[in-house]
């Protein structure tokens, strides 16, 4: 390119929806990350795989589906 010339460019980014939960939702025990969800009126324990942390929220990659009711602070039960 010569000085004074112009270029037009475009940056393509992917839009990804992530399932984010508060950090207080995750319980760590013996190196295993768990979340508790309400199921049939009881607390159901689920192993989860976490991803990146953004502020006070953690991305859940595996183990919980969007729309499930979580126990936000399981240590307070």
CSV table of N, CA and C in Angstrom, one decimal:
chain,number,residue,atom,x,y,z
A,1,UNK,N,0.8,-1.2,0.0
A,1,UNK,CA,0.0,0.0,0.0
A,1,UNK,C,0.9,1.2,0.0
A,2,UNK,N,0.5,2.2,-0.7
A,2,UNK,CA,1.3,3.4,-0.8
A,2,UNK,C,0.8,4.4,0.2
A,3,UNK,N,1.7,5.3,0.7
A,3,UNK,CA,1.3,6.4,1.6
A,3,UNK,C,0.1,7.2,1.1
A,4,UNK,N,-0.9,7.5,1.9
A,4,UNK,CA,-2.0,8.2,1.5
A,4,UNK,C,-3.2,7.4,1.0
A,5,UNK,N,-2.9,6.1,0.8
A,5,UNK,CA,-3.9,5.2,0.3
A,5,UNK,C,-4.9,4.8,1.4
A,6,UNK,N,-6.1,4.3,1.0
A,6,UNK,CA,-7.1,3.9,1.9
A,6,UNK,C,-7.4,2.4,1.8
A,7,UNK,N,-7.7,1.8,2.9
A,7,UNK,CA,-8.1,0.4,2.9
A,7,UNK,C,-9.4,0.3,3.7
A,8,UNK,N,-10.3,-0.6,3.2
A,8,UNK,CA,-11.5,-0.9,4.0
A,8,UNK,C,-11.4,-2.3,4.5
A,9,UNK,N,-11.6,-2.4,5.8
A,9,UNK,CA,-11.5,-3.7,6.5
A,9,UNK,C,-12.8,-4.0,7.3
A,10,UNK,N,-12.9,-5.3,7.7
A,10,UNK,CA,-14.0,-5.7,8.5
A,10,UNK,C,-13.5,-6.8,9.4
A,11,UNK,N,-14.0,-6.7,10.7
A,11,UNK,CA,-13.6,-7.7,11.7
A,11,UNK,C,-14.9,-8.5,12.0
A,12,UNK,N,-14.8,-9.7,11.8
A,12,UNK,CA,-16.0,-10.6,12.1
A,12,UNK,C,-15.8,-11.2,13.5
A,13,UNK,N,-16.8,-11.1,14.3
A,13,UNK,CA,-16.8,-11.7,15.6
A,13,UNK,C,-18.0,-12.6,15.8
A,14,UNK,N,-17.8,-13.6,16.5
A,14,UNK,CA,-18.9,-14.6,16.8
A,14,UNK,C,-19.7,-14.1,18.0
A,15,UNK,N,-21.0,-14.3,17.9
A,15,UNK,CA,-21.9,-14.0,19.0
A,15,UNK,C,-22.2,-15.3,19.7
A,16,UNK,N,-21.7,-15.4,21.0
A,16,UNK,CA,-21.9,-16.6,21.7
A,16,UNK,C,-22.7,-16.4,23.0
A,17,UNK,N,-23.8,-17.2,23.2
A,17,UNK,CA,-24.5,-17.0,24.4
A,17,UNK,C,-24.0,-18.0,25.4
A,18,UNK,N,-23.7,-17.5,26.6
A,18,UNK,CA,-23.1,-18.3,27.7
A,18,UNK,C,-24.0,-18.4,28.9
A,19,UNK,N,-24.0,-19.5,29.6
A,19,UNK,CA,-24.7,-19.6,30.8
A,19,UNK,C,-23.8,-19.2,32.0
A,20,UNK,N,-24.2,-18.0,32.6
A,20,UNK,CA,-23.4,-17.4,33.6
A,20,UNK,C,-24.1,-17.5,34.9
A,21,UNK,N,-23.4,-17.9,36.0
A,21,UNK,CA,-24.0,-18.0,37.3
A,21,UNK,C,-23.1,-17.2,38.3
A,22,UNK,N,-23.7,-16.8,39.4
A,22,UNK,CA,-22.9,-16.1,40.5
A,22,UNK,C,-21.8,-17.1,41.0
A,23,UNK,N,-20.7,-16.6,41.4
A,23,UNK,CA,-19.6,-17.4,42.0
A,23,UNK,C,-20.1,-18.2,43.3
A,24,UNK,N,-21.0,-17.5,44.0
A,24,UNK,CA,-21.5,-18.1,45.3
A,24,UNK,C,-22.3,-19.4,45.0
A,25,UNK,N,-22.7,-19.6,43.8
A,25,UNK,CA,-23.5,-20.8,43.4
A,25,UNK,C,-22.7,-22.1,43.4
A,26,UNK,N,-21.4,-21.9,43.1
A,26,UNK,CA,-20.5,-23.1,42.9
A,26,UNK,C,-19.8,-23.5,44.3
A,27,UNK,N,-19.9,-24.8,44.5
A,27,UNK,CA,-19.3,-25.4,45.7
A,27,UNK,C,-18.1,-26.2,45.2
A,28,UNK,N,-17.0,-26.0,45.8
A,28,UNK,CA,-15.8,-26.8,45.5
A,28,UNK,C,-15.5,-27.8,46.6
A,29,UNK,N,-15.5,-29.1,46.3
A,29,UNK,CA,-15.2,-30.1,47.4
A,29,UNK,C,-14.3,-31.2,46.7
A,30,UNK,N,-13.1,-31.4,47.3
A,30,UNK,CA,-12.2,-32.4,46.9
A,30,UNK,C,-11.8,-32.2,45.4
A,31,UNK,N,-11.7,-30.9,45.0
A,31,UNK,CA,-11.3,-30.6,43.6
A,31,UNK,C,-12.5,-30.8,42.6
A,32,UNK,N,-13.7,-31.0,43.1
A,32,UNK,CA,-14.9,-31.2,42.2
A,32,UNK,C,-15.8,-30.0,42.4
A,33,UNK,N,-16.2,-29.4,41.2
A,33,UNK,CA,-17.1,-28.2,41.3
A,33,UNK,C,-18.5,-28.7,41.2
A,34,UNK,N,-19.4,-28.2,42.0
A,34,UNK,CA,-20.7,-28.7,42.1
A,34,UNK,C,-21.7,-27.5,42.2
A,35,UNK,N,-22.9,-27.7,41.7
A,35,UNK,CA,-24.0,-26.7,41.8
A,35,UNK,C,-25.2,-27.5,42.3
A,36,UNK,N,-26.0,-26.8,43.1
A,36,UNK,CA,-27.2,-27.4,43.6
A,36,UNK,C,-28.4,-26.8,42.9
A,37,UNK,N,-29.3,-27.6,42.3
A,37,UNK,CA,-30.5,-27.2,41.7
A,37,UNK,C,-31.7,-27.7,42.4
A,38,UNK,N,-32.9,-27.0,42.3
A,38,UNK,CA,-34.1,-27.5,42.8
A,38,UNK,C,-34.7,-28.4,41.8
A,39,UNK,N,-35.0,-29.6,42.3
A,39,UNK,CA,-35.7,-30.6,41.4
A,39,UNK,C,-36.7,-31.4,42.3
A,40,UNK,N,-37.9,-31.4,41.9
A,40,UNK,CA,-39.0,-32.2,42.6
A,40,UNK,C,-39.0,-31.8,44.1
A,41,UNK,N,-38.8,-30.5,44.4
A,41,UNK,CA,-38.9,-30.0,45.7
A,41,UNK,C,-37.7,-30.3,46.6
A,42,UNK,N,-36.6,-30.8,46.0
A,42,UNK,CA,-35.4,-31.2,46.7
A,42,UNK,C,-34.2,-30.5,46.1
A,43,UNK,N,-33.1,-30.4,46.8
A,43,UNK,CA,-31.8,-30.0,46.3
A,43,UNK,C,-31.1,-31.1,45.6
A,44,UNK,N,-30.8,-31.0,44.3
A,44,UNK,CA,-30.2,-32.0,43.5
A,44,UNK,C,-28.7,-31.5,43.2
A,45,UNK,N,-27.8,-32.3,43.6
A,45,UNK,CA,-26.4,-32.0,43.4
A,45,UNK,C,-25.9,-32.3,42.0
A,46,UNK,N,-25.2,-31.4,41.3
A,46,UNK,CA,-24.7,-31.6,39.9
A,46,UNK,C,-23.3,-31.2,39.8
A,47,UNK,N,-22.5,-32.1,39.2
A,47,UNK,CA,-21.1,-31.8,38.9
A,47,UNK,C,-21.1,-30.9,37.7
A,48,UNK,N,-20.3,-29.8,37.7
A,48,UNK,CA,-20.3,-28.9,36.6
A,48,UNK,C,-18.9,-28.7,36.1
A,49,UNK,N,-18.8,-28.3,34.9
A,49,UNK,CA,-17.5,-27.8,34.3
A,49,UNK,C,-17.6,-26.3,34.1
A,50,UNK,N,-16.7,-25.6,34.7
A,50,UNK,CA,-16.8,-24.1,34.6
A,50,UNK,C,-15.8,-23.6,33.5
A,51,UNK,N,-16.1,-22.4,33.1
A,51,UNK,CA,-15.3,-21.8,32.1
A,51,UNK,C,-14.7,-20.5,32.6
A,52,UNK,N,-14.6,-19.5,31.8
A,52,UNK,CA,-14.1,-18.2,32.2
A,52,UNK,C,-14.9,-17.5,33.3
A,53,UNK,N,-14.2,-16.7,34.1
A,53,UNK,CA,-14.8,-15.9,35.2
A,53,UNK,C,-14.8,-14.5,34.7
A,54,UNK,N,-16.0,-13.8,34.8
A,54,UNK,CA,-16.1,-12.4,34.5
A,54,UNK,C,-16.7,-11.7,35.6
A,55,UNK,N,-15.9,-11.0,36.4
A,55,UNK,CA,-16.4,-10.3,37.6
A,55,UNK,C,-16.8,-11.3,38.6
A,56,UNK,N,-18.0,-11.2,39.0
A,56,UNK,CA,-18.6,-12.1,40.1
A,56,UNK,C,-19.3,-13.3,39.5
A,57,UNK,N,-19.2,-13.5,38.2
A,57,UNK,CA,-20.0,-14.5,37.5
A,57,UNK,C,-19.0,-15.5,36.8
A,58,UNK,N,-19.5,-16.8,36.8
A,58,UNK,CA,-18.7,-17.9,36.2
A,58,UNK,C,-19.5,-18.5,35.1
A,59,UNK,N,-18.8,-18.8,34.0
A,59,UNK,CA,-19.5,-19.5,32.9
A,59,UNK,C,-19.6,-21.0,33.2
A,60,UNK,N,-20.8,-21.5,33.0
A,60,UNK,CA,-21.0,-23.0,33.1
A,60,UNK,C,-21.0,-23.6,31.7
A,61,UNK,N,-20.0,-24.5,31.5
A,61,UNK,CA,-19.9,-25.2,30.2
A,61,UNK,C,-20.7,-26.4,30.1
A,62,UNK,N,-20.8,-27.1,31.3
A,62,UNK,CA,-21.5,-28.4,31.3
A,62,UNK,C,-22.0,-28.7,32.6
A,63,UNK,N,-23.2,-29.4,32.7
A,63,UNK,CA,-23.8,-29.8,34.0
A,63,UNK,C,-25.1,-29.2,34.4
A,64,UNK,N,-25.4,-28.0,33.9
A,64,UNK,CA,-26.7,-27.3,34.2
A,64,UNK,C,-27.2,-26.7,32.9
A,65,UNK,N,-28.5,-26.8,32.8
A,65,UNK,CA,-29.2,-26.2,31.6
A,65,UNK,C,-29.8,-24.8,32.0
A,66,UNK,N,-29.9,-24.0,31.0
A,66,UNK,CA,-30.6,-22.7,31.2
A,66,UNK,C,-32.0,-22.9,31.6
A,67,UNK,N,-32.5,-22.1,32.6
A,67,UNK,CA,-33.8,-22.2,33.0
A,67,UNK,C,-34.0,-23.0,34.3
A,68,UNK,N,-33.0,-23.8,34.7
A,68,UNK,CA,-33.1,-24.6,35.9
A,68,UNK,C,-32.9,-23.6,37.1
A,69,UNK,N,-33.6,-23.9,38.2
A,69,UNK,CA,-33.6,-23.1,39.4
A,69,UNK,C,-32.4,-23.5,40.3
A,70,UNK,N,-31.5,-22.6,40.5
A,70,UNK,CA,-30.3,-22.9,41.3
A,70,UNK,C,-30.4,-22.4,42.7
A,71,UNK,N,-29.7,-23.0,43.6
A,71,UNK,CA,-29.5,-22.5,45.0
A,71,UNK,C,-28.3,-21.6,44.9
A,72,UNK,N,-28.6,-20.3,45.1
A,72,UNK,CA,-27.5,-19.3,44.9
A,72,UNK,C,-26.4,-19.4,46.0
A,73,UNK,N,-26.7,-19.6,47.3
A,73,UNK,CA,-25.7,-19.7,48.3
A,73,UNK,C,-25.9,-21.0,49.1
A,74,UNK,N,-25.5,-22.1,48.5
A,74,UNK,CA,-25.7,-23.4,49.1
A,74,UNK,C,-25.0,-23.6,50.5
A,75,UNK,N,-24.0,-22.8,50.8
A,75,UNK,CA,-23.4,-22.9,52.1
A,75,UNK,C,-24.3,-22.3,53.2
A,76,UNK,N,-25.4,-21.6,52.9
A,76,UNK,CA,-26.3,-21.0,53.8
A,76,UNK,C,-27.5,-21.8,54.1
A,77,UNK,N,-27.5,-23.1,53.6
A,77,UNK,CA,-28.7,-23.9,53.8
A,77,UNK,C,-28.7,-24.5,55.2
